[in-house]
PDB file of C-alpha atoms in Angstrom:
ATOM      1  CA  UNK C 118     -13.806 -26.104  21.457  1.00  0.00           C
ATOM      2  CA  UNK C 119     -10.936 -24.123  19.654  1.00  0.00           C
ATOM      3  CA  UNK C 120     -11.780 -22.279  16.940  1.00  0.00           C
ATOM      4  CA  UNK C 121      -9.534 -20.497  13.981  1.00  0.00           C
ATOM      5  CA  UNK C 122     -10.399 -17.161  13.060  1.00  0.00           C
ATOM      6  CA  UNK C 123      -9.523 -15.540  10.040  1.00  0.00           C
ATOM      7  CA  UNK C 124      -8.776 -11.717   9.348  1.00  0.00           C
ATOM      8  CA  UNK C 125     -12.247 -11.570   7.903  1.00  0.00           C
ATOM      9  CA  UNK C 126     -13.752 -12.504  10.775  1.00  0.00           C
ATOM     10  CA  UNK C 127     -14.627 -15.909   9.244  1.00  0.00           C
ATOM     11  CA  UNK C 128     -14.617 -18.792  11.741  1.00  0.00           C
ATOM     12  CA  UNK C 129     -13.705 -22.543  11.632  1.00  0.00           C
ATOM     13  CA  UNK C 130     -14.491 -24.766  14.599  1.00  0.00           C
ATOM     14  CA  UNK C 131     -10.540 -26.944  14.167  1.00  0.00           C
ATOM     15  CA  UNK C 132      -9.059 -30.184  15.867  1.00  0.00           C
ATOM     16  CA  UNK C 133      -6.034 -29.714  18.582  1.00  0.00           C
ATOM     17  CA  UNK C 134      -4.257 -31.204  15.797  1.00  0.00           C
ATOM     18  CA  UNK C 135      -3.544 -27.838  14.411  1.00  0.00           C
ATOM     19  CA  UNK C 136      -0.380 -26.557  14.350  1.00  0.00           C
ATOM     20  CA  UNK C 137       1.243 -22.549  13.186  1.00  0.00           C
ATOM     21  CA  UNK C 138       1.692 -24.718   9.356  1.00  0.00           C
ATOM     22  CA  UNK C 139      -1.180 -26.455   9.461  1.00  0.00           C
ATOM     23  CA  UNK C 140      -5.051 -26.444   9.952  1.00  0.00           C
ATOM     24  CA  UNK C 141      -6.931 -29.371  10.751  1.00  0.00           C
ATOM     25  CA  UNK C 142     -10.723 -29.366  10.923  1.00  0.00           C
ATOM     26  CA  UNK C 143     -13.684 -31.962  10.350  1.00  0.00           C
ATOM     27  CA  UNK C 144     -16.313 -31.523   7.179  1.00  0.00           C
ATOM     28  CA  UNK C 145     -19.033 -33.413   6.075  1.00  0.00           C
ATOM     29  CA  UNK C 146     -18.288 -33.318   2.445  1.00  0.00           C
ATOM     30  CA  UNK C 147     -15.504 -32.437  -0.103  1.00  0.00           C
ATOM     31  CA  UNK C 148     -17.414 -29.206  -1.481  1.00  0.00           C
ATOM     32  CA  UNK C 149     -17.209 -27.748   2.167  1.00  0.00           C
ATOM     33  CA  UNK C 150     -13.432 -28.198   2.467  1.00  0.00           C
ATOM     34  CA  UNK C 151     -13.313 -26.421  -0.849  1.00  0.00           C
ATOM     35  CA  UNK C 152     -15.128 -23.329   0.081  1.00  0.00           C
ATOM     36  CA  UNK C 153     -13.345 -22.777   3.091  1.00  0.00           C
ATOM     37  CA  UNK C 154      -9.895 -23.414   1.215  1.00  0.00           C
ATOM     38  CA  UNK C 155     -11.207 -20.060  -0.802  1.00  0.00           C
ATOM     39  CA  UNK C 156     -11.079 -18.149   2.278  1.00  0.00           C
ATOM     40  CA  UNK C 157      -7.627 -19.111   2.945  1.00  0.00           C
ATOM     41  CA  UNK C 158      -6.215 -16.367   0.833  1.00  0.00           C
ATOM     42  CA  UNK C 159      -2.903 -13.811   1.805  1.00  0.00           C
ATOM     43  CA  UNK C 160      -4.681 -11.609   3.028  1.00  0.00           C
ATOM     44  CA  UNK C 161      -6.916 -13.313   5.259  1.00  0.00           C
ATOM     45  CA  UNK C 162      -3.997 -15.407   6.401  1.00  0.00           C
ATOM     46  CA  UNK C 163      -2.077 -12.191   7.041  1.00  0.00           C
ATOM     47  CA  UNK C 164      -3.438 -12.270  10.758  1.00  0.00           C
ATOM     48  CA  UNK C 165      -5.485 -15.068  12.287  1.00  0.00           C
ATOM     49  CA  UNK C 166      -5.795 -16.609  15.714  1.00  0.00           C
ATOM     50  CA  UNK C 167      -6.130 -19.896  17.064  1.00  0.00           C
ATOM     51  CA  UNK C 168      -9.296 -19.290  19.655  1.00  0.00           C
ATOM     52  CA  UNK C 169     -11.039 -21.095  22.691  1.00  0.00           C
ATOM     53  CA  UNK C 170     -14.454 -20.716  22.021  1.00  0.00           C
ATOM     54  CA  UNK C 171     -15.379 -21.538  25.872  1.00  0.00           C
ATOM     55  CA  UNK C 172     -13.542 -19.014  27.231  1.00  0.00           C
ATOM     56  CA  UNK C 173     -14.349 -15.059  26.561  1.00  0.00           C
ATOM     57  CA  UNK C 174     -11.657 -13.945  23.781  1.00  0.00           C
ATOM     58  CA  UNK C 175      -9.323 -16.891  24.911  1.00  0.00           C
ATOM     59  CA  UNK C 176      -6.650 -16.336  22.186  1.00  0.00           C
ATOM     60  CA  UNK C 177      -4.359 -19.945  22.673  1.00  0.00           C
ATOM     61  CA  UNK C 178      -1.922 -18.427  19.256  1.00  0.00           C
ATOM     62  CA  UNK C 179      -1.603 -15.383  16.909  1.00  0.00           C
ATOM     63  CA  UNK C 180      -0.248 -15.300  13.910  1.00  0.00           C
ATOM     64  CA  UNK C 181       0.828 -13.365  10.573  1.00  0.00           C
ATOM     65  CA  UNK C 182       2.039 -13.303   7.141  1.00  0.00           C
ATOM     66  CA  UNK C 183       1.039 -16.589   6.087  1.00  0.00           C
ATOM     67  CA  UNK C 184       0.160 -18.244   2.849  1.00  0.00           C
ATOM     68  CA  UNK C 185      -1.947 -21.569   1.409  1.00  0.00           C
ATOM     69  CA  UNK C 186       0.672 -24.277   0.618  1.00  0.00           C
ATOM     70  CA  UNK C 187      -2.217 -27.270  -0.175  1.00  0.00           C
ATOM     71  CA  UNK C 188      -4.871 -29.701   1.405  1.00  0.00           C
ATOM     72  CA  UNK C 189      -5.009 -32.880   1.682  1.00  0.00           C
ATOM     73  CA  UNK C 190      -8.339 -34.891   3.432  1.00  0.00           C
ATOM     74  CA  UNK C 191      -9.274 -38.489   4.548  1.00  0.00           C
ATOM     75  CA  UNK C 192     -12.963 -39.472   4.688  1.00  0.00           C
ATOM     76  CA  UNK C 193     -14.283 -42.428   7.165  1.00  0.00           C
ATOM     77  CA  UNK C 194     -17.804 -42.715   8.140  1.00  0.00           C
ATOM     78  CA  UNK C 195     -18.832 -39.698   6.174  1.00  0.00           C
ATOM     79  CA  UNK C 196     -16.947 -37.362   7.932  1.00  0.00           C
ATOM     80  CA  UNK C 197     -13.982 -35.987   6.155  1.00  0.00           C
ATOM     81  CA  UNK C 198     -10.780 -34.927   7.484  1.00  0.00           C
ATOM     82  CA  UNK C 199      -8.817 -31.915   6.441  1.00  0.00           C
ATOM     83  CA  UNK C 200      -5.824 -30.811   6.437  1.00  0.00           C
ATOM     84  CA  UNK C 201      -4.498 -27.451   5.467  1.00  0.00           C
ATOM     85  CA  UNK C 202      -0.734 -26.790   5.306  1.00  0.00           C
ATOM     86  CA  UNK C 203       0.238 -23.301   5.682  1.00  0.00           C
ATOM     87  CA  UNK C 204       3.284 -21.510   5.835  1.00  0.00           C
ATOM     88  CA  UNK C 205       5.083 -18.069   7.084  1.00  0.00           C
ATOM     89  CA  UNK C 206       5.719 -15.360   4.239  1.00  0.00           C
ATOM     90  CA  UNK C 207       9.680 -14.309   4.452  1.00  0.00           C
ATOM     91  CA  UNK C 208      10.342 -10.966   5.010  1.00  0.00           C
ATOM     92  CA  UNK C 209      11.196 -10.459   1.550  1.00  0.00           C
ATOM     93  CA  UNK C 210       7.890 -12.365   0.116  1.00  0.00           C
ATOM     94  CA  UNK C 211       6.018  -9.861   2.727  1.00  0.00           C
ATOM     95  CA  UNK C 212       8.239  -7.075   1.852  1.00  0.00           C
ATOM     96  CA  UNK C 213       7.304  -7.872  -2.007  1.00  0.00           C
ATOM     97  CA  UNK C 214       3.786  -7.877  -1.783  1.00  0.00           C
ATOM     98  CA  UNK C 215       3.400  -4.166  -0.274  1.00  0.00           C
ATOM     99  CA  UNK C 216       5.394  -3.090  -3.192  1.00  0.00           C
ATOM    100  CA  UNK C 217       3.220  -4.536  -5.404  1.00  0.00           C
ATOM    101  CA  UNK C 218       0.088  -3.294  -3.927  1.00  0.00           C
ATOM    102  CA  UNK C 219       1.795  -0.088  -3.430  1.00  0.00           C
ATOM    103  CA  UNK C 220       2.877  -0.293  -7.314  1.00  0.00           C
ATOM    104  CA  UNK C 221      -0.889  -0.817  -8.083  1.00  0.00           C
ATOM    105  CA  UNK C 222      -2.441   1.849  -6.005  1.00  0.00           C
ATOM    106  CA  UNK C 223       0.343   4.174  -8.274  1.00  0.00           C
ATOM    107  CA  UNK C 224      -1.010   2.533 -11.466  1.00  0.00           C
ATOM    108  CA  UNK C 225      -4.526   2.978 -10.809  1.00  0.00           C
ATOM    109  CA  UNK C 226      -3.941   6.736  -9.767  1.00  0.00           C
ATOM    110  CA  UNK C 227      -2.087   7.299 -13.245  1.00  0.00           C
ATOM    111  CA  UNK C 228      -4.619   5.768 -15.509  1.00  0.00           C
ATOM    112  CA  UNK C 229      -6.815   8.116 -13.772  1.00  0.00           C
ATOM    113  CA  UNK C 230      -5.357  10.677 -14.173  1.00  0.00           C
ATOM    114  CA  UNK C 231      -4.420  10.217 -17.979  1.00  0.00           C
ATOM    115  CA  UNK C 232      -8.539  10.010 -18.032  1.00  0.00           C
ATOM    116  CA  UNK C 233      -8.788  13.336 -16.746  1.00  0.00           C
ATOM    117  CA  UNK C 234      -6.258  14.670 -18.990  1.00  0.00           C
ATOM    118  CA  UNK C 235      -7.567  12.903 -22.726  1.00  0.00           C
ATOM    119  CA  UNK C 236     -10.966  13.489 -21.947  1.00  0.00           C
ATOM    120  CA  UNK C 237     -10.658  17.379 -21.291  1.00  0.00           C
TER     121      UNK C 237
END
């Protein structure tokens, strides 16, 4: 049984259809595929594994920097079909991001520290 896990530790038991752009797993309804498209954010797609859950800490592929693109599904027979299509971040769309967290960390530390300073 393989098994995608996220950087949040969240687990996904996935079909050997899945490729490094694209996840492919089995639901039984349309409000499942949903919640687990939520957990596909950046950052949680910013290191995942592809895992044999037989196996002790069988890693079959490792991966980073990646990003939601869409899903599509299929249902037949009450079982519903997902696919996820994800992609690789470029260096400059990873680069990019930890400037802009960086630029936020710097943000938050000023507004603080006007606080300080106004409310003296």
């Amino acid at each position: 049984i393989m098994k995608i896990k996220l950087k949040d530790n969240t687990e996904l038991t996935v079909t050997d259809a899945c490729t490094s752009t694209s996840i492919v797993a089995e639901f039984i309804s349309a409000e499942e595929i949903e919640d687990f498209r939520k957990k596909l954010t950046d950052e949680n797609l910013s290191s995942f594994a592809y895992v044999n859950d037989e196996e002790e800490s069988s890693v079959i592929g490792e991966y980073q920097n990646y990003t939601f693109e869409s899903v599509t599904y299929a249902e037949k027979e009450n079982i519903f079909v997902a696919t996820f299509n994800i992609r690789q971040l470029s260096n400059i769309e990873v680069r990019l991001a930890a400037i802009e967290a960086g630029q936020t960390t710097q943000n938050d530390a000023i507004a603080e520290m006007s606080e300080v300073i106004y409310s003296e």
